[in-house]
Short mmCIF file of C-alpha atoms and ligand atoms in Angstrom, two decimals:
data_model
loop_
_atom_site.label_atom_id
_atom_site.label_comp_id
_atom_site.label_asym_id
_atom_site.label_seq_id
_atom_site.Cartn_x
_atom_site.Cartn_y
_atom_site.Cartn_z
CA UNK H 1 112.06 79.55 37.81
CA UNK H 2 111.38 82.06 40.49
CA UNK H 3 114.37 84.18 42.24
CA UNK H 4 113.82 87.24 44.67
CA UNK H 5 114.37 90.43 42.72
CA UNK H 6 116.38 92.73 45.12
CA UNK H 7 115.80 95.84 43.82
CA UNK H 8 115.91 99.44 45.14
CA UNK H 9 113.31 100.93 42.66
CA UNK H 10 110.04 101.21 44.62
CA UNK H 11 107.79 99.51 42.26
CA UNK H 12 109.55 96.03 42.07
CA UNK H 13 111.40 96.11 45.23
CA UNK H 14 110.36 93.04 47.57
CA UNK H 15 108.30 91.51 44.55
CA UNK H 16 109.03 87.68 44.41
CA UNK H 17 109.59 87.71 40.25
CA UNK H 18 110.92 85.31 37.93
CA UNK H 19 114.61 85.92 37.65
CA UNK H 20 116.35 85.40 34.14
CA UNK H 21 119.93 83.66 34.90
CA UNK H 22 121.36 84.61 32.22
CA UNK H 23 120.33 88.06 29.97
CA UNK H 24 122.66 88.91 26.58
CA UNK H 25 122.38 92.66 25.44
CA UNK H 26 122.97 93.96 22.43
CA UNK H 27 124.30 97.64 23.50
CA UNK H 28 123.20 99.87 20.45
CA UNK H 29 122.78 103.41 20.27
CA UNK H 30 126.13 105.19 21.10
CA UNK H 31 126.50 106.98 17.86
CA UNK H 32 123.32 108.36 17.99
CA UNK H 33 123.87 109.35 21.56
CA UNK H 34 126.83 110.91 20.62
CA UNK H 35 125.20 112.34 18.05
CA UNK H 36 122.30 113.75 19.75
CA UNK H 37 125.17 115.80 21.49
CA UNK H 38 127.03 116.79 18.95
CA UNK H 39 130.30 115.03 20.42
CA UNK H 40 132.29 112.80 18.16
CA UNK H 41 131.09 108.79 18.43
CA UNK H 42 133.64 108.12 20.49
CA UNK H 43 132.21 109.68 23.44
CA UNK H 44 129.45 107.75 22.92
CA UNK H 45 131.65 104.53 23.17
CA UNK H 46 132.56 105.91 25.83
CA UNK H 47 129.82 106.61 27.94
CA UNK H 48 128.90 103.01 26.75
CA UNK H 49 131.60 101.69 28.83
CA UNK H 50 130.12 103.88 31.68
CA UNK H 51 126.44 101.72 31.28
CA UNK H 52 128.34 98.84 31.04
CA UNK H 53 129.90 99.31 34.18
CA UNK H 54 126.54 100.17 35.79
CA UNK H 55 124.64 97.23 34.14
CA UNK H 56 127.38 94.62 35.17
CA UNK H 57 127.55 95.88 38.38
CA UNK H 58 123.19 96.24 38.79
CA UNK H 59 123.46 92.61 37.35
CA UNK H 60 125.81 91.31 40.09
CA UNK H 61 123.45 93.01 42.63
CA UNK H 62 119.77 91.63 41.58
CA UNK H 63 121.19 87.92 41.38
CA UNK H 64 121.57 87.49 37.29
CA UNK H 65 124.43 84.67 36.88
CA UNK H 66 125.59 85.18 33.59
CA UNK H 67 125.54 88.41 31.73
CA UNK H 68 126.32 88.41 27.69
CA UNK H 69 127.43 92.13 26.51
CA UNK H 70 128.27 92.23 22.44
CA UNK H 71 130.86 94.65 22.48
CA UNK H 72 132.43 94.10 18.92
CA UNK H 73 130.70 92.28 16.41
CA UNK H 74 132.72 89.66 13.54
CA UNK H 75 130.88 92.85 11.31
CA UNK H 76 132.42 96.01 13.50
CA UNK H 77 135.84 95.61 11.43
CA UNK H 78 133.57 97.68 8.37
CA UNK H 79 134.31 100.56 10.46
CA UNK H 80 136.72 102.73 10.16
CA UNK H 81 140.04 102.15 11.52
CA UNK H 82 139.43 105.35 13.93
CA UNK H 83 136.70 104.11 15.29
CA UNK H 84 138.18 100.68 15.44
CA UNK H 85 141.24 102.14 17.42
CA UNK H 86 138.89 103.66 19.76
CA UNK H 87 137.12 100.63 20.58
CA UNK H 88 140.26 99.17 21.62
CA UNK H 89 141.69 102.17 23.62
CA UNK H 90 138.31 101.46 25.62
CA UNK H 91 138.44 98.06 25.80
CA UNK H 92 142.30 98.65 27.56
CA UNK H 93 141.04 101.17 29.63
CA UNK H 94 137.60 99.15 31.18
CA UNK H 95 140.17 96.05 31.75
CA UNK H 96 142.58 98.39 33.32
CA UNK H 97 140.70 100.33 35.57
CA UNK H 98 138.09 97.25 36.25
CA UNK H 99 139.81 94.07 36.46
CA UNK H 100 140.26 94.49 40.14
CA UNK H 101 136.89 94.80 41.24
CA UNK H 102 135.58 92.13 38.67
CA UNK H 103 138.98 89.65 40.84
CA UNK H 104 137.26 91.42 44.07
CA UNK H 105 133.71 90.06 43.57
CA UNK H 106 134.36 86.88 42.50
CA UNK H 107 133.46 87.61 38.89
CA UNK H 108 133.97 84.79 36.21
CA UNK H 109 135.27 86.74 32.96
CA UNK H 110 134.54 84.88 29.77
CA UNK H 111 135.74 85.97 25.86
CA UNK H 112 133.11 84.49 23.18
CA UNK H 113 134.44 85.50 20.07
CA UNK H 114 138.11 85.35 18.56
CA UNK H 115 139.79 88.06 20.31
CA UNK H 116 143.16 86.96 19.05
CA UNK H 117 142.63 89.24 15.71
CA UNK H 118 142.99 92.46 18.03
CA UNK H 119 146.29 94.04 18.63
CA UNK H 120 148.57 92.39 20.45
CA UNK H 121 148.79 93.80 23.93
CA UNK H 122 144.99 94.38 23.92
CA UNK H 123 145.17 90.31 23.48
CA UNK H 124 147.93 90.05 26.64
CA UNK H 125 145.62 92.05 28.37
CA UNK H 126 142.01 90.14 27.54
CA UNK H 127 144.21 86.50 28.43
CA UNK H 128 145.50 88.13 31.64
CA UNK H 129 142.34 89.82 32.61
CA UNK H 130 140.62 85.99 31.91
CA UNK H 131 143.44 83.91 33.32
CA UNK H 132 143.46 86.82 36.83
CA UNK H 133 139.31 85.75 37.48
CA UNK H 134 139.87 81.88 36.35
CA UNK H 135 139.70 81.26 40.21
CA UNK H 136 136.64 82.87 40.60
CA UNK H 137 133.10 81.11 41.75
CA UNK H 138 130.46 83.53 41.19
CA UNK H 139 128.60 85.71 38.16
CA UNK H 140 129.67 85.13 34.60
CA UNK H 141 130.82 88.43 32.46
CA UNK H 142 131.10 87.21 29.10
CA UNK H 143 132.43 89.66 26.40
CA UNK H 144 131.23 89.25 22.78
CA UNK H 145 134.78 90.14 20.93
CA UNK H 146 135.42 89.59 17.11
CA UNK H 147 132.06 87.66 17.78
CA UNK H 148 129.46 86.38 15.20
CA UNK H 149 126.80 83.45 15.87
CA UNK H 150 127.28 82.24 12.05
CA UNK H 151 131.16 81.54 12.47
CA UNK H 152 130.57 80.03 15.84
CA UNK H 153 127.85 77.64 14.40
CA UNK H 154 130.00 76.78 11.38
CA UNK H 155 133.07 75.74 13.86
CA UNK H 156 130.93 73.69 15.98
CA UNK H 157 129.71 72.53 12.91
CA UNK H 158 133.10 71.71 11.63
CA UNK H 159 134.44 70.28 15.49
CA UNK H 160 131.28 67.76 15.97
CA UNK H 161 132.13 66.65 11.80
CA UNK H 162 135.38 65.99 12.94
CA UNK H 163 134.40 63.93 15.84
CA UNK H 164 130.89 62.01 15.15
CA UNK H 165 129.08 59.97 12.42
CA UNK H 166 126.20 62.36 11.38
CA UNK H 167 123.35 60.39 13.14
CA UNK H 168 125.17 61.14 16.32
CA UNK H 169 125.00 64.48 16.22
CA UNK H 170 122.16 65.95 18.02
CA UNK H 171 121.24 69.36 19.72
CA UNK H 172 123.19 68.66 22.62
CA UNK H 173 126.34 67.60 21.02
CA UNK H 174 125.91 70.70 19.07
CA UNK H 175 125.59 72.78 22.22
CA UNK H 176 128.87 71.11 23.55
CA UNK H 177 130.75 72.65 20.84
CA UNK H 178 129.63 76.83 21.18
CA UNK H 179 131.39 79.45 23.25
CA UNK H 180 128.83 79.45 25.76
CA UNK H 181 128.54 75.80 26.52
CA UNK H 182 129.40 76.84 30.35
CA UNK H 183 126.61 79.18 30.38
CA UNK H 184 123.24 78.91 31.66
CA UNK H 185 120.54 79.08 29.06
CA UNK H 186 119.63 82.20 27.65
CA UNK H 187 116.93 83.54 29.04
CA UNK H 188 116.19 87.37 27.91
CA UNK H 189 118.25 89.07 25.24
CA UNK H 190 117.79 92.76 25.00
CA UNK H 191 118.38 95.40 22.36
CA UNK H 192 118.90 99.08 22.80
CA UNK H 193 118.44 101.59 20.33
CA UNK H 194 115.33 100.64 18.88
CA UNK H 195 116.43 98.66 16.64
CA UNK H 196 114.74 95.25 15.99
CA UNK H 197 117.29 92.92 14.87
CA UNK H 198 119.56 89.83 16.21
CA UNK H 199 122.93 90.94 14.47
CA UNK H 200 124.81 87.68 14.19
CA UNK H 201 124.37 87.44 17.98
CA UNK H 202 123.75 84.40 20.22
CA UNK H 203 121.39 82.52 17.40
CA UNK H 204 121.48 79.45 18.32
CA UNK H 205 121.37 80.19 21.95
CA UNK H 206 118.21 82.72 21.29
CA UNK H 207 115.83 79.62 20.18
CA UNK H 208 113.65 80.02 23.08
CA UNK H 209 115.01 83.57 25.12
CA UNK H 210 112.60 86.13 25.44
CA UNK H 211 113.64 89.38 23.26
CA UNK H 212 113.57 92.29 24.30
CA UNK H 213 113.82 95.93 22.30
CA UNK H 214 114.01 99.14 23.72
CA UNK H 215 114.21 102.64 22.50
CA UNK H 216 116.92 104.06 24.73
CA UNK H 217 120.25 104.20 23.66
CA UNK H 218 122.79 102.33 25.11
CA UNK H 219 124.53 105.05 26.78
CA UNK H 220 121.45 106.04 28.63
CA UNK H 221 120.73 102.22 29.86
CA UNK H 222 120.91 101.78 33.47
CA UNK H 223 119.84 99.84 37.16
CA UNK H 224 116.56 100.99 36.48
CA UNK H 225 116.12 99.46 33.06
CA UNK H 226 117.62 96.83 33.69
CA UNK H 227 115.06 96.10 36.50
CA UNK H 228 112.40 96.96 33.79
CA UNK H 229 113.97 94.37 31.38
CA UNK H 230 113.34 92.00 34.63
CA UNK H 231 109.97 92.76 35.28
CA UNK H 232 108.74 92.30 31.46
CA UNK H 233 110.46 88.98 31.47
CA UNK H 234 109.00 87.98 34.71
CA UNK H 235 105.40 88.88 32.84
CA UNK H 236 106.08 86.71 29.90
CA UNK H 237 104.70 83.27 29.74
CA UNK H 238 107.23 81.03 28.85
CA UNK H 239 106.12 78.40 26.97
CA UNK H 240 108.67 76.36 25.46
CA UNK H 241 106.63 75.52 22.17
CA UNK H 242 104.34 74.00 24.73
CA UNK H 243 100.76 75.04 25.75
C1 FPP E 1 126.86 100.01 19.11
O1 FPP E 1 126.66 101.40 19.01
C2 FPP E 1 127.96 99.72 19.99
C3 FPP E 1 129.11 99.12 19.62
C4 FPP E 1 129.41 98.69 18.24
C5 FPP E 1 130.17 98.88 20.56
C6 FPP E 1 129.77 98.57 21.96
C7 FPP E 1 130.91 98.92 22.78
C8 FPP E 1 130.89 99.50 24.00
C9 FPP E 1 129.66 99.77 24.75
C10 FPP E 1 132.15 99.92 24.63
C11 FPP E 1 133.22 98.87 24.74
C12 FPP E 1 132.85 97.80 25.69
C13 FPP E 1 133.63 97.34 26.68
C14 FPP E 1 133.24 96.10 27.41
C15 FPP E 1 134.85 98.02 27.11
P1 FPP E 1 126.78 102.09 17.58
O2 FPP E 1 128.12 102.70 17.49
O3 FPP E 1 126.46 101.10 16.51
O4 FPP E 1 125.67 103.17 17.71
P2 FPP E 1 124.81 103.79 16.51
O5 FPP E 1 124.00 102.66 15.93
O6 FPP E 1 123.95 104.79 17.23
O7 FPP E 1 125.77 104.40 15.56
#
């Protein structure tokens, strides 16, 4: 499918390129960025909520309907309750000082995941934040919270048992049953950091999206590689298991 890339960098801008409609990111690398600085890691959550504000809103602007962020993983409960409690604080904070313009420009906020497990008012806040954009027509934000791909296949798994003799249950019925089932397909999953690895993330949904890695670190993502994540899908040649 082709859509017109408007872009302000110079090399892509005007270029008619194949648009993914919907991109998942894996946003890796704030430790290390932290790190590299010698600041404690939460300052590298933190300026991880600054690239996510950047990427959402660079999203919104080039035309991508849905964007997928993973910003707690089923897994991220291994860390340490400090960390844990920061992850929250930020998560309070981004809805807090961001829910207005995501109401504003007619974003659709989604939750994959099972939020419920996080403290209480961080909960109040995710439902209202949700409930405040349900009106909304345009983009999809979808959060990854307390998400993992395994849990969600095993509940659609259990949901389509429940409800179908097992020759009646096909791809599509299994598709009805996952968190994204409102989403477009995936088309381009990225991963920061350099690391090479799906993390319980979007598995099903990842069958046939292009993957991309990258060496920066989340922190450090911006507009401009997120145009460069565009162009390298539009130069991949999708085949479909096709020729
Ligand atoms: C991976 O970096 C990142 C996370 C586990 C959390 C991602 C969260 C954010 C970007 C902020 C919260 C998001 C919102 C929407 C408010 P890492 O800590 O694993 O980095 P490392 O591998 O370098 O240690």
């Amino acid at each position: 499918m082709k859509g017109h890339l408007v872009s302000t960098v110079p090399v892509i801008a005007g270029r008619d390129i194949a648009l993914p409609r919907h991109v998942a990111i894996i946003m890796d690398g704030n430790g290390r960025w932290a790190k590299k600085r010698l600041l404690p890691r939460a300052a590298g959550h933190k300026a991880g909520v600054e690239a996510v504000r950047r990427v959402t809103r660079h999203a919104r602007a080039i035309g991508i309907e849905a964007l997928t962020i993973y910003a707690f993983s089923s897994e991220n409960w291994r860390r340490p309750e400090e960390e844990i409690g920061d992850l929250m604080g930020l998560l309070r904070l981004f809805i807090r000082s961001d829910l207005a313009e995501l109401v504003r420009e007619n974003v659709r906020l989604k939750i994959i995941g099972d939020h419920r497990r996080f403290p209480k008012d961080v909960v109040a806040l995710i439902d209202d934040a949700v409930a405040r954009c349900a009106a909304n027509t345009g983009p999809i934000l979808a959060i990854a919270l307390n998400y993992g791909a395994q849990a969600e296949l095993v509940r659609a798994a259990q949901r389509l048992a429940e409800r179908l003799p097992p020759d009646q249950i096909d791809a599509a019925a299994l598709e009805s049953e996952l968190e994204t089932r409102d989403l477009p397909p995936l088309d381009l999953l990225i991963r920061t950091s350099g690391e090479h690895r799906l993390s319980n993330f979007l598995l099903w949904q990842a069958a046939y999206a292009e993957l991309l890695f990258v060496d920066t670190l989340w922190p450090d993502f911006g507009a401009a590689d997120l145009d460069a994540a565009v162009v390298a899908f539009g130069s991949r040649n999708r085949r479909f298991g096709g020729l």
